[in-house]
Amino acid sequence: MAATIKAIATAAGVSRGTVDRVINGRGGVSPEIEQKIKKLIVDMNYTPNRAGKVLAGLKKPMKIGCMLPSIDNPFFYDVILGLKQSERELSDFGVSIEIAQVKGFDPNDHIRAIKELIAKNVSALCVSTVDVPAVQNVLNAIIQKGIPVISINSDLSHTNRLCYVGCNYAESGKTAAGILNLIRKEPLEVLIITGSLNMQGHNQRINGFIKTLQDKGIKHHIAEVIESMDDDHTAYTRTLCALKKYDRVNCLYITAAGVAGACRAVEEQNLQDQMTILTFDDVPATRELVLKNVIAATICQEPFKQGYESIKILYDYFVNGAAPKKTHYFTDTVIKIKENI
Amino acid sequence: MAATIKAIATAAGVSRGTVDRVINGRGGVSPEIEQKIKKLIVDMNYTPNRAGKVLAGLKKPMKIGCMLPSIDNPFFYDVILGLKQSERELSDFGVSIEIAQVKGFDPNDHIRAIKELIAKNVSALCVSTVDVPAVQNVLNAIIQKGIPVISINSDLSHTNRLCYVGCNYAESGKTAAGILNLIRKEPLEVLIITGSLNMQGHNQRINGFIKTLQDKGIKHHIAEVIESMDDDHTAYTRTLCALKKYDRVNCLYITAAGVAGACRAVEEQNLQDQMTILTFDDVPATRELVLKNVIAATICQEPFKQGYESIKILYDYFVNGAAPKKTHYFTDTVIKIKENI
DNA sequence: CTGAAAGCGCTTACAG
DNA sequence: CTGAAAGCGCTTACAG
């Protein structure tokens, strides 16, 4: 067991309160005593005991606000399970979470939800939002007031967010290409169905995919890149149209939501046997299509862990006051096929 | 925040000590008072606060003994990192671990190492050992004395081990077949290189693999099953011999260690381009061969998590006294290819 | 059979 | 600028 505040106080010939002031930089200690204590902290190799901090901290509980565009978006279901699991594990330590769920990606809706969380007196924030100036400004103002913010699943630029927890989109795109390389039936004629060309993550998946195909010298041609707007119906109609237009397509690369819609178009055209379909994430509709052998593989990103770790990081920051070691906490790129899904 | 012992004591009109006796079944409480307190515990929805328990528990630290056949076996490197990460996170809660490393699978060596840990006064055990009666008996005697035991990476039969934490071997074998199905160049002529036909886990990987190939109706033939004894040199000579004998082999399925040796034989015969090689785990030698495109995919099992979770489970048991919810904690079956390794 | 007290390590008013 | 005391929730001797 390491040294305690009491041991340091005894060694310095002062009270525990004074040692506490120095350790936590609360000020109001004479320079000589401060130096003496600081030296002892180093010499005696003091590290604050978390169990002690936790118990004392029970007097001022911590509420963490989470804002997710999760309404009608099953991807976030596992993220929320992760958030709640963390909450359960930390509830005895005075932690609770408040989840604000939003539908879609309208910046104004997101800002409103974030402000509501702040009004509920949260002491930290964990958000998955859109990376636009209006949102950035709101968050920076909040951070300025001393409320730490983490970006989850989708990162934010131009903000002082503590860190990002989420998918490594470029790697996930590369991995899709790697799987395709193993399966390969050259020449590849690829139809790319992305969520939105305005989404950073989706674009990184496309770029990582294409770059890897090129690097590997795989003969391929991109028929077209179409947008599903993360919507099944749009995905269906646009995929159907594209399949008719490009009759040599033998691979569907679907970077985002709309999977069920796109696959329905393939099945209606009875093309599933000659088509290699790669998708992302493991939502129920996707899982079903993997089990049906329609989708060859789906690349996942540990959504549960994203929720789980975000809360742990914010709690650690709250207790220790130390910023997390990394700015990017990438979850693993996980390949799921029928047998291990 | 939930009810506390103090609140219950006040409500019952008794001291906190008495409530504590009832909660922890220490006995020596009059039946009427016991009933009254038990009712209040339910009514007031009392759950012990872990932070309080932890602080009080600091007076009697917990030492967890770990026995691993890890000498010269790089697979266990990540398991040990996981054990140590758990130790670090719990060190402020009075937890320390003691790792006994053994070379090989001689039951007597394992028993000796386990007894040494017991002699060092550990209060719980986490072992990866061989499933034979001599070892089972030693462990059962230890469990009888009140020291909980967890099996890690390799399960134990006929023991009252708390639970198993490790690979789902059958699923990992199935997954290998699933990957092969995607890559498939029928007809498959498969050479299986296993560690030892005496190892449960290795056999499950073979059975899961073959059964899945059959279920999927994939044309295949198993040339032979050879044993590497988890040794590179043995793997090399035996693979070389088999490759010469069966010149139509186009797939190597390596269930255990000896990967580098087997691959050396393939490369020496200059067969790597026409051979699909599937392996397990992500040790440095394997990783290098994946990056070199010699191995198509390696199926991993979250070794870090195995170490990490084992300690957490034992600690929870120590603090709460409640047995873990499951008897089998399977880590995920993780497919790694060049792009996501 | 039951209670009062001290303690785990840290923090927080409060008094001086 | 500094100290003494009380408290977070639980456990552990000890006294009766």
mmCIF file of N, CA and C in Angstrom, chain A residues 251-295:
data_model
loop_
_atom_site.group_PDB
_atom_site.id
_atom_site.type_symbol
_atom_site.label_atom_id
_atom_site.label_comp_id
_atom_site.label_asym_id
_atom_site.label_seq_id
_atom_site.Cartn_x
_atom_site.Cartn_y
_atom_site.Cartn_z
ATOM 1 N N CYS A 251 -20.469 -6.197 -56.736
ATOM 2 C CA CYS A 251 -20.143 -5.909 -55.336
ATOM 3 C C CYS A 251 -20.867 -4.669 -54.859
ATOM 4 N N LEU A 252 -21.508 -4.782 -53.696
ATOM 5 C CA LEU A 252 -22.145 -3.631 -53.060
ATOM 6 C C LEU A 252 -21.347 -3.274 -51.814
ATOM 7 N N TYR A 253 -20.954 -2.036 -51.732
ATOM 8 C CA TYR A 253 -20.212 -1.577 -50.546
ATOM 9 C C TYR A 253 -21.076 -0.525 -49.867
ATOM 10 N N ILE A 254 -21.668 -0.889 -48.745
ATOM 11 C CA ILE A 254 -22.646 -0.022 -48.082
ATOM 12 C C ILE A 254 -22.022 0.542 -46.809
ATOM 13 N N THR A 255 -21.707 1.821 -46.815
ATOM 14 C CA THR A 255 -20.924 2.385 -45.707
ATOM 15 C C THR A 255 -21.741 2.778 -44.484
ATOM 16 N N ALA A 256 -23.068 2.782 -44.613
ATOM 17 C CA ALA A 256 -23.851 3.332 -43.492
ATOM 18 C C ALA A 256 -25.202 2.634 -43.402
ATOM 19 N N ALA A 257 -26.217 3.347 -42.940
ATOM 20 C CA ALA A 257 -27.539 2.741 -42.800
ATOM 21 C C ALA A 257 -28.226 2.642 -44.162
ATOM 22 N N GLY A 258 -29.375 1.963 -44.208
ATOM 23 C CA GLY A 258 -30.061 1.724 -45.477
ATOM 24 C C GLY A 258 -29.754 0.339 -46.015
ATOM 25 N N VAL A 259 -29.131 -0.468 -45.189
ATOM 26 C CA VAL A 259 -28.690 -1.812 -45.597
ATOM 27 C C VAL A 259 -29.868 -2.673 -46.058
ATOM 28 N N ALA A 260 -30.910 -2.702 -45.259
ATOM 29 C CA ALA A 260 -32.051 -3.564 -45.591
ATOM 30 C C ALA A 260 -32.676 -3.146 -46.920
ATOM 31 N N GLY A 261 -32.783 -1.846 -47.139
ATOM 32 C CA GLY A 261 -33.353 -1.353 -48.382
ATOM 33 C C GLY A 261 -32.515 -1.744 -49.583
ATOM 34 N N ALA A 262 -31.215 -1.538 -49.492
ATOM 35 C CA ALA A 262 -30.335 -1.872 -50.607
ATOM 36 C C ALA A 262 -30.380 -3.372 -50.893
ATOM 37 N N CYS A 263 -30.383 -4.179 -49.858
ATOM 38 C CA CYS A 263 -30.389 -5.631 -50.047
ATOM 39 C C CYS A 263 -31.721 -6.094 -50.642
ATOM 40 N N ARG A 264 -32.777 -5.407 -50.288
ATOM 41 C CA ARG A 264 -34.083 -5.778 -50.852
ATOM 42 C C ARG A 264 -34.049 -5.604 -52.366
ATOM 43 N N ALA A 265 -33.431 -4.521 -52.808
ATOM 44 C CA ALA A 265 -33.318 -4.286 -54.254
ATOM 45 C C ALA A 265 -32.542 -5.428 -54.912
ATOM 46 N N VAL A 266 -31.467 -5.847 -54.268
ATOM 47 C CA VAL A 266 -30.656 -6.948 -54.826
ATOM 48 C C VAL A 266 -31.472 -8.235 -54.886
ATOM 49 N N GLU A 267 -32.184 -8.508 -53.820
ATOM 50 C CA GLU A 267 -32.950 -9.758 -53.773
ATOM 51 C C GLU A 267 -34.101 -9.743 -54.789
ATOM 52 N N GLU A 268 -34.730 -8.594 -54.941
ATOM 53 C CA GLU A 268 -35.813 -8.501 -55.915
ATOM 54 C C GLU A 268 -35.327 -8.757 -57.334
ATOM 55 N N GLN A 269 -34.079 -8.325 -57.580
ATOM 56 C CA GLN A 269 -33.499 -8.551 -58.907
ATOM 57 C C GLN A 269 -32.855 -9.941 -58.986
ATOM 58 N N ASN A 270 -32.963 -10.647 -57.883
ATOM 59 C CA ASN A 270 -32.411 -12.005 -57.806
ATOM 60 C C ASN A 270 -30.909 -12.050 -58.137
ATOM 61 N N LEU A 271 -30.215 -11.084 -57.585
ATOM 62 C CA LEU A 271 -28.785 -10.964 -57.879
ATOM 63 C C LEU A 271 -27.909 -11.400 -56.707
ATOM 64 N N GLN A 272 -28.545 -11.865 -55.596
ATOM 65 C CA GLN A 272 -27.762 -12.080 -54.383
ATOM 66 C C GLN A 272 -26.632 -13.099 -54.523
ATOM 67 N N ASP A 273 -26.807 -14.077 -55.439
ATOM 68 C CA ASP A 273 -25.775 -15.103 -55.526
ATOM 69 C C ASP A 273 -24.510 -14.634 -56.241
ATOM 70 N N GLN A 274 -24.658 -13.665 -57.125
ATOM 71 C CA GLN A 274 -23.473 -13.187 -57.845
ATOM 72 C C GLN A 274 -22.926 -11.902 -57.255
ATOM 73 N N MET A 275 -23.497 -11.479 -56.134
ATOM 74 C CA MET A 275 -23.134 -10.184 -55.556
ATOM 75 C C MET A 275 -22.407 -10.393 -54.228
ATOM 76 N N THR A 276 -21.270 -9.729 -54.066
ATOM 77 C CA THR A 276 -20.613 -9.702 -52.753
ATOM 78 C C THR A 276 -21.044 -8.420 -52.065
ATOM 79 N N ILE A 277 -21.726 -8.559 -50.935
ATOM 80 C CA ILE A 277 -22.217 -7.373 -50.234
ATOM 81 C C ILE A 277 -21.472 -7.196 -48.922
ATOM 82 N N LEU A 278 -20.889 -6.018 -48.747
ATOM 83 C CA LEU A 278 -20.194 -5.692 -47.497
ATOM 84 C C LEU A 278 -20.896 -4.526 -46.831
ATOM 85 N N THR A 279 -21.073 -4.641 -45.512
ATOM 86 C CA THR A 279 -21.779 -3.579 -44.797
ATOM 87 C C THR A 279 -21.021 -3.225 -43.521
ATOM 88 N N PHE A 280 -21.596 -2.293 -42.773
ATOM 89 C CA PHE A 280 -21.022 -1.918 -41.490
ATOM 90 C C PHE A 280 -22.051 -2.082 -40.383
ATOM 91 N N ASP A 281 -21.552 -2.431 -39.226
ATOM 92 C CA ASP A 281 -22.355 -2.521 -37.998
ATOM 93 C C ASP A 281 -23.288 -3.737 -37.972
ATOM 94 N N ASP A 282 -23.779 -3.955 -36.756
ATOM 95 C CA ASP A 282 -24.532 -5.176 -36.495
ATOM 96 C C ASP A 282 -25.878 -4.821 -35.892
ATOM 97 N N VAL A 283 -26.741 -4.242 -36.706
ATOM 98 C CA VAL A 283 -28.106 -3.981 -36.253
ATOM 99 C C VAL A 283 -28.954 -5.180 -36.667
ATOM 100 N N PRO A 284 -30.126 -5.358 -36.050
ATOM 101 C CA PRO A 284 -30.912 -6.571 -36.309
ATOM 102 C C PRO A 284 -31.129 -6.882 -37.789
ATOM 103 N N ALA A 285 -31.481 -5.867 -38.589
ATOM 104 C CA ALA A 285 -31.762 -6.122 -40.002
ATOM 105 C C ALA A 285 -30.515 -6.633 -40.720
ATOM 106 N N THR A 286 -29.382 -6.070 -40.385
ATOM 107 C CA THR A 286 -28.126 -6.481 -41.009
ATOM 108 C C THR A 286 -27.768 -7.901 -40.590
ATOM 109 N N ARG A 287 -27.899 -8.137 -39.311
ATOM 110 C CA ARG A 287 -27.590 -9.466 -38.775
ATOM 111 C C ARG A 287 -28.385 -10.552 -39.487
ATOM 112 N N GLU A 288 -29.641 -10.270 -39.699
ATOM 113 C CA GLU A 288 -30.515 -11.233 -40.357
ATOM 114 C C GLU A 288 -30.021 -11.552 -41.768
ATOM 115 N N LEU A 289 -29.565 -10.510 -42.452
ATOM 116 C CA LEU A 289 -29.088 -10.697 -43.823
ATOM 117 C C LEU A 289 -27.733 -11.397 -43.871
ATOM 118 N N VAL A 290 -26.955 -11.244 -42.811
ATOM 119 C CA VAL A 290 -25.697 -11.999 -42.724
ATOM 120 C C VAL A 290 -26.032 -13.475 -42.523
ATOM 121 N N LEU A 291 -26.981 -13.732 -41.640
ATOM 122 C CA LEU A 291 -27.351 -15.122 -41.363
ATOM 123 C C LEU A 291 -27.988 -15.779 -42.588
ATOM 124 N N LYS A 292 -28.601 -14.979 -43.442
ATOM 125 C CA LYS A 292 -29.228 -15.483 -44.667
ATOM 126 C C LYS A 292 -28.241 -15.607 -45.825
ATOM 127 N N ASN A 293 -26.954 -15.308 -45.559
ATOM 128 C CA ASN A 293 -25.912 -15.383 -46.592
ATOM 129 C C ASN A 293 -26.062 -14.320 -47.675
ATOM 130 N N VAL A 294 -26.843 -13.299 -47.420
ATOM 131 C CA VAL A 294 -26.953 -12.235 -48.411
ATOM 132 C C VAL A 294 -25.760 -11.280 -48.265
ATOM 133 N N ILE A 295 -25.448 -10.957 -47.016
ATOM 134 C CA ILE A 295 -24.275 -10.114 -46.746
ATOM 135 C C ILE A 295 -23.100 -11.031 -46.412
#
